[in-house]
Amino acid sequence: MNYEEEKKRHISFCGAYCHTCDWFTGKIRRTFSSSSAMLEQYGLNRFLEGKVHEGDFGTGLQMLAKSAICSGCKAEVAKDTQEDRCRIRQCCYGQGLDLCVECAEFPCELLKTNPGVIRFHCIDNLMEIEEKGPQHWIDKQWDDFTALKGD
């Protein structure tokens, strides 16, 4: 594996790893596609009556099923930062950085207050990448990921 290439393509600016992400792998898309199909196939709308507007629920499932694939943080860099939905990516890319940890202001308020960064322990990830190198960190991600899957 080319670890420098992985760092440049599949470790997001904020420190998440694409190859273990449910959006990137398509797990979220498959889950919502399956849920949408089951809603139709088993007539589960009857359980929603009076609780949820069934058309909105089904439409929401279908929207998530169609949109829940990510091509990777660094693959989605918008040249026009006004079109980019991620302020962290805008900041890093605008400074020519591969990772937030390379910034003199790391960890900034933008990172410290971002719900995804907090949930996925991205600041800790970035500090570990900085301390031990991308090869160690990527190998650890794969070990943890395959242990969770039971491989």
mmCIF file of C-alpha atoms in Angstrom:
data_model
loop_
_atom_site.group_PDB
_atom_site.id
_atom_site.type_symbol
_atom_site.label_atom_id
_atom_site.label_comp_id
_atom_site.label_asym_id
_atom_site.label_seq_id
_atom_site.Cartn_x
_atom_site.Cartn_y
_atom_site.Cartn_z
ATOM 1 C CA MET A 1 0.000 0.000 0.000
ATOM 2 C CA ASN A 2 1.260 3.483 -0.828
ATOM 3 C CA TYR A 3 0.712 5.231 2.494
ATOM 4 C CA GLU A 4 1.553 8.699 1.235
ATOM 5 C CA GLU A 5 -1.025 8.264 -1.544
ATOM 6 C CA GLU A 6 -3.588 7.088 1.030
ATOM 7 C CA LYS A 7 -2.813 10.178 3.118
ATOM 8 C CA LYS A 8 -3.303 12.455 0.130
ATOM 9 C CA ARG A 9 -6.548 10.797 -1.036
ATOM 10 C CA HIS A 10 -8.314 8.925 1.747
ATOM 11 C CA ILE A 11 -7.526 10.573 5.061
ATOM 12 C CA SER A 12 -9.883 13.511 5.210
ATOM 13 C CA PHE A 13 -8.521 16.924 6.080
ATOM 14 C CA CYS A 14 -10.069 16.606 9.555
ATOM 15 C CA GLY A 15 -8.700 13.113 10.267
ATOM 16 C CA ALA A 16 -11.379 10.588 9.273
ATOM 17 C CA TYR A 17 -10.419 7.583 7.116
ATOM 18 C CA CYS A 18 -12.547 7.113 4.000
ATOM 19 C CA HIS A 19 -12.065 3.362 3.640
ATOM 20 C CA THR A 20 -13.743 2.694 6.987
ATOM 21 C CA CYS A 21 -16.521 5.281 6.587
ATOM 22 C CA ASP A 22 -20.094 4.068 6.087
ATOM 23 C CA TRP A 23 -20.803 6.889 3.614
ATOM 24 C CA PHE A 24 -17.742 6.065 1.494
ATOM 25 C CA THR A 25 -18.246 2.286 1.513
ATOM 26 C CA GLY A 26 -21.912 2.607 0.560
ATOM 27 C CA LYS A 27 -23.246 0.994 3.742
ATOM 28 C CA ILE A 28 -25.564 3.938 4.378
ATOM 29 C CA ARG A 29 -26.884 3.838 0.823
ATOM 30 C CA ARG A 30 -27.552 0.085 1.058
ATOM 31 C CA THR A 31 -29.277 0.472 4.431
ATOM 32 C CA PHE A 32 -31.652 3.177 3.248
ATOM 33 C CA SER A 33 -32.303 1.409 -0.064
ATOM 34 C CA SER A 34 -33.213 -1.726 1.840
ATOM 35 C CA SER A 35 -35.411 0.208 4.257
ATOM 36 C CA SER A 36 -37.209 1.943 1.406
ATOM 37 C CA ALA A 37 -37.786 -1.383 -0.376
ATOM 38 C CA MET A 38 -39.076 -3.010 2.824
ATOM 39 C CA LEU A 39 -41.481 -0.114 3.411
ATOM 40 C CA GLU A 40 -42.989 -0.825 0.002
ATOM 41 C CA GLN A 41 -42.705 -4.619 -0.024
ATOM 42 C CA TYR A 42 -44.239 -5.271 3.378
ATOM 43 C CA GLY A 43 -46.720 -2.417 3.409
ATOM 44 C CA LEU A 44 -45.168 -0.962 6.518
ATOM 45 C CA ASN A 45 -46.873 2.369 5.880
ATOM 46 C CA ARG A 46 -49.731 1.172 8.078
ATOM 47 C CA PHE A 47 -47.425 1.425 11.119
ATOM 48 C CA LEU A 48 -46.783 5.069 10.312
ATOM 49 C CA GLU A 49 -50.425 6.140 10.068
ATOM 50 C CA GLY A 50 -51.156 9.038 12.360
ATOM 51 C CA LYS A 51 -47.541 9.168 13.564
ATOM 52 C CA VAL A 52 -45.510 10.244 10.547
ATOM 53 C CA HIS A 53 -46.591 11.633 7.228
ATOM 54 C CA GLU A 54 -45.900 8.472 5.246
ATOM 55 C CA GLY A 55 -45.144 10.228 1.955
ATOM 56 C CA ASP A 56 -42.463 12.344 3.619
ATOM 57 C CA PHE A 57 -40.953 9.322 5.350
ATOM 58 C CA GLY A 58 -40.766 7.258 2.167
ATOM 59 C CA THR A 59 -39.431 10.193 0.174
ATOM 60 C CA GLY A 60 -36.795 10.802 2.828
ATOM 61 C CA LEU A 61 -35.666 7.180 2.698
ATOM 62 C CA GLN A 62 -35.437 7.306 -1.087
ATOM 63 C CA MET A 63 -33.457 10.557 -1.007
ATOM 64 C CA LEU A 64 -30.945 9.078 1.437
ATOM 65 C CA ALA A 65 -30.717 5.890 -0.611
ATOM 66 C CA LYS A 66 -29.778 7.897 -3.697
ATOM 67 C CA SER A 67 -27.432 10.403 -2.089
ATOM 68 C CA ALA A 68 -25.580 8.419 0.521
ATOM 69 C CA ILE A 69 -22.319 7.740 -1.285
ATOM 70 C CA CYS A 70 -19.253 9.869 -0.702
ATOM 71 C CA SER A 71 -16.376 9.861 -3.145
ATOM 72 C CA GLY A 72 -13.997 10.954 -0.411
ATOM 73 C CA CYS A 73 -13.348 14.280 1.237
ATOM 74 C CA LYS A 74 -10.383 15.155 -0.931
ATOM 75 C CA ALA A 75 -12.113 14.020 -4.131
ATOM 76 C CA GLU A 76 -14.960 16.428 -3.394
ATOM 77 C CA VAL A 77 -12.837 19.569 -3.115
ATOM 78 C CA ALA A 78 -14.686 22.395 -4.846
ATOM 79 C CA LYS A 79 -12.448 24.839 -6.659
ATOM 80 C CA ASP A 80 -15.035 27.505 -5.832
ATOM 81 C CA THR A 81 -15.131 27.375 -2.040
ATOM 82 C CA GLN A 82 -18.580 28.992 -2.057
ATOM 83 C CA GLU A 83 -19.938 25.681 -3.430
ATOM 84 C CA ASP A 84 -18.121 23.521 -0.858
ATOM 85 C CA ARG A 85 -20.372 22.276 1.958
ATOM 86 C CA CYS A 86 -17.451 21.663 4.364
ATOM 87 C CA ARG A 87 -15.764 24.646 6.027
ATOM 88 C CA ILE A 88 -12.943 22.449 7.326
ATOM 89 C CA ARG A 89 -12.141 21.263 3.810
ATOM 90 C CA GLN A 90 -12.322 24.857 2.523
ATOM 91 C CA CYS A 91 -9.864 26.008 5.154
ATOM 92 C CA CYS A 92 -7.324 23.210 4.641
ATOM 93 C CA TYR A 93 -7.490 23.202 0.867
ATOM 94 C CA GLY A 94 -7.248 26.983 0.779
ATOM 95 C CA GLN A 95 -3.997 26.806 2.744
ATOM 96 C CA GLY A 96 -2.585 23.986 0.606
ATOM 97 C CA LEU A 97 -2.575 21.496 3.499
ATOM 98 C CA ASP A 98 -3.221 17.742 3.381
ATOM 99 C CA LEU A 99 -4.340 17.526 7.018
ATOM 100 C CA CYS A 100 -5.521 20.012 9.642
ATOM 101 C CA VAL A 101 -2.670 18.956 11.920
ATOM 102 C CA GLU A 102 -0.255 20.675 9.512
ATOM 103 C CA CYS A 103 -1.825 24.050 10.363
ATOM 104 C CA ALA A 104 -0.199 26.398 12.894
ATOM 105 C CA GLU A 105 -3.634 26.953 14.485
ATOM 106 C CA PHE A 106 -4.348 23.232 15.066
ATOM 107 C CA PRO A 107 -6.639 22.436 16.788
ATOM 108 C CA CYS A 108 -8.777 25.453 15.909
ATOM 109 C CA GLU A 109 -12.306 26.249 17.102
ATOM 110 C CA LEU A 110 -13.740 25.040 13.779
ATOM 111 C CA LEU A 111 -12.386 21.551 14.520
ATOM 112 C CA LYS A 112 -13.093 21.553 18.237
ATOM 113 C CA THR A 113 -16.771 22.431 17.727
ATOM 114 C CA ASN A 114 -17.593 20.291 14.662
ATOM 115 C CA PRO A 115 -19.998 17.443 15.605
ATOM 116 C CA GLY A 116 -18.450 14.950 13.151
ATOM 117 C CA VAL A 117 -14.918 15.718 14.299
ATOM 118 C CA ILE A 118 -16.000 15.209 17.901
ATOM 119 C CA ARG A 119 -17.963 12.006 17.212
ATOM 120 C CA PHE A 120 -15.160 10.351 15.253
ATOM 121 C CA HIS A 121 -12.309 11.566 17.503
ATOM 122 C CA CYS A 122 -10.646 13.245 14.543
ATOM 123 C CA ILE A 123 -8.411 15.532 16.592
ATOM 124 C CA ASP A 124 -6.972 12.490 18.367
ATOM 125 C CA ASN A 125 -6.582 10.791 14.975
ATOM 126 C CA LEU A 126 -4.646 13.739 13.599
ATOM 127 C CA MET A 127 -2.370 13.887 16.630
ATOM 128 C CA GLU A 128 -1.655 10.155 16.275
ATOM 129 C CA ILE A 129 -0.919 10.562 12.545
ATOM 130 C CA GLU A 130 1.455 13.417 13.381
ATOM 131 C CA GLU A 131 3.145 11.455 16.163
ATOM 132 C CA LYS A 132 3.400 7.961 14.650
ATOM 133 C CA GLY A 133 3.027 8.588 10.919
ATOM 134 C CA PRO A 134 0.315 7.728 8.400
ATOM 135 C CA GLN A 135 1.458 4.119 7.888
ATOM 136 C CA HIS A 136 0.984 3.216 11.545
ATOM 137 C CA TRP A 137 -2.359 5.021 11.727
ATOM 138 C CA ILE A 138 -3.775 3.518 8.515
ATOM 139 C CA ASP A 139 -2.725 0.005 9.560
ATOM 140 C CA LYS A 140 -4.429 0.558 12.928
ATOM 141 C CA GLN A 141 -7.625 1.743 11.207
ATOM 142 C CA TRP A 142 -7.725 -1.429 9.114
ATOM 143 C CA ASP A 143 -7.030 -3.644 12.129
ATOM 144 C CA ASP A 144 -9.838 -1.987 14.105
ATOM 145 C CA PHE A 145 -12.215 -2.066 11.120
ATOM 146 C CA THR A 146 -11.672 -5.756 10.344
ATOM 147 C CA ALA A 147 -11.995 -6.649 14.039
ATOM 148 C CA LEU A 148 -15.410 -4.934 14.110
ATOM 149 C CA LYS A 149 -16.517 -6.791 10.978
ATOM 150 C CA GLY A 150 -15.328 -10.098 12.419
ATOM 151 C CA ASP A 151 -12.947 -10.801 9.530
#
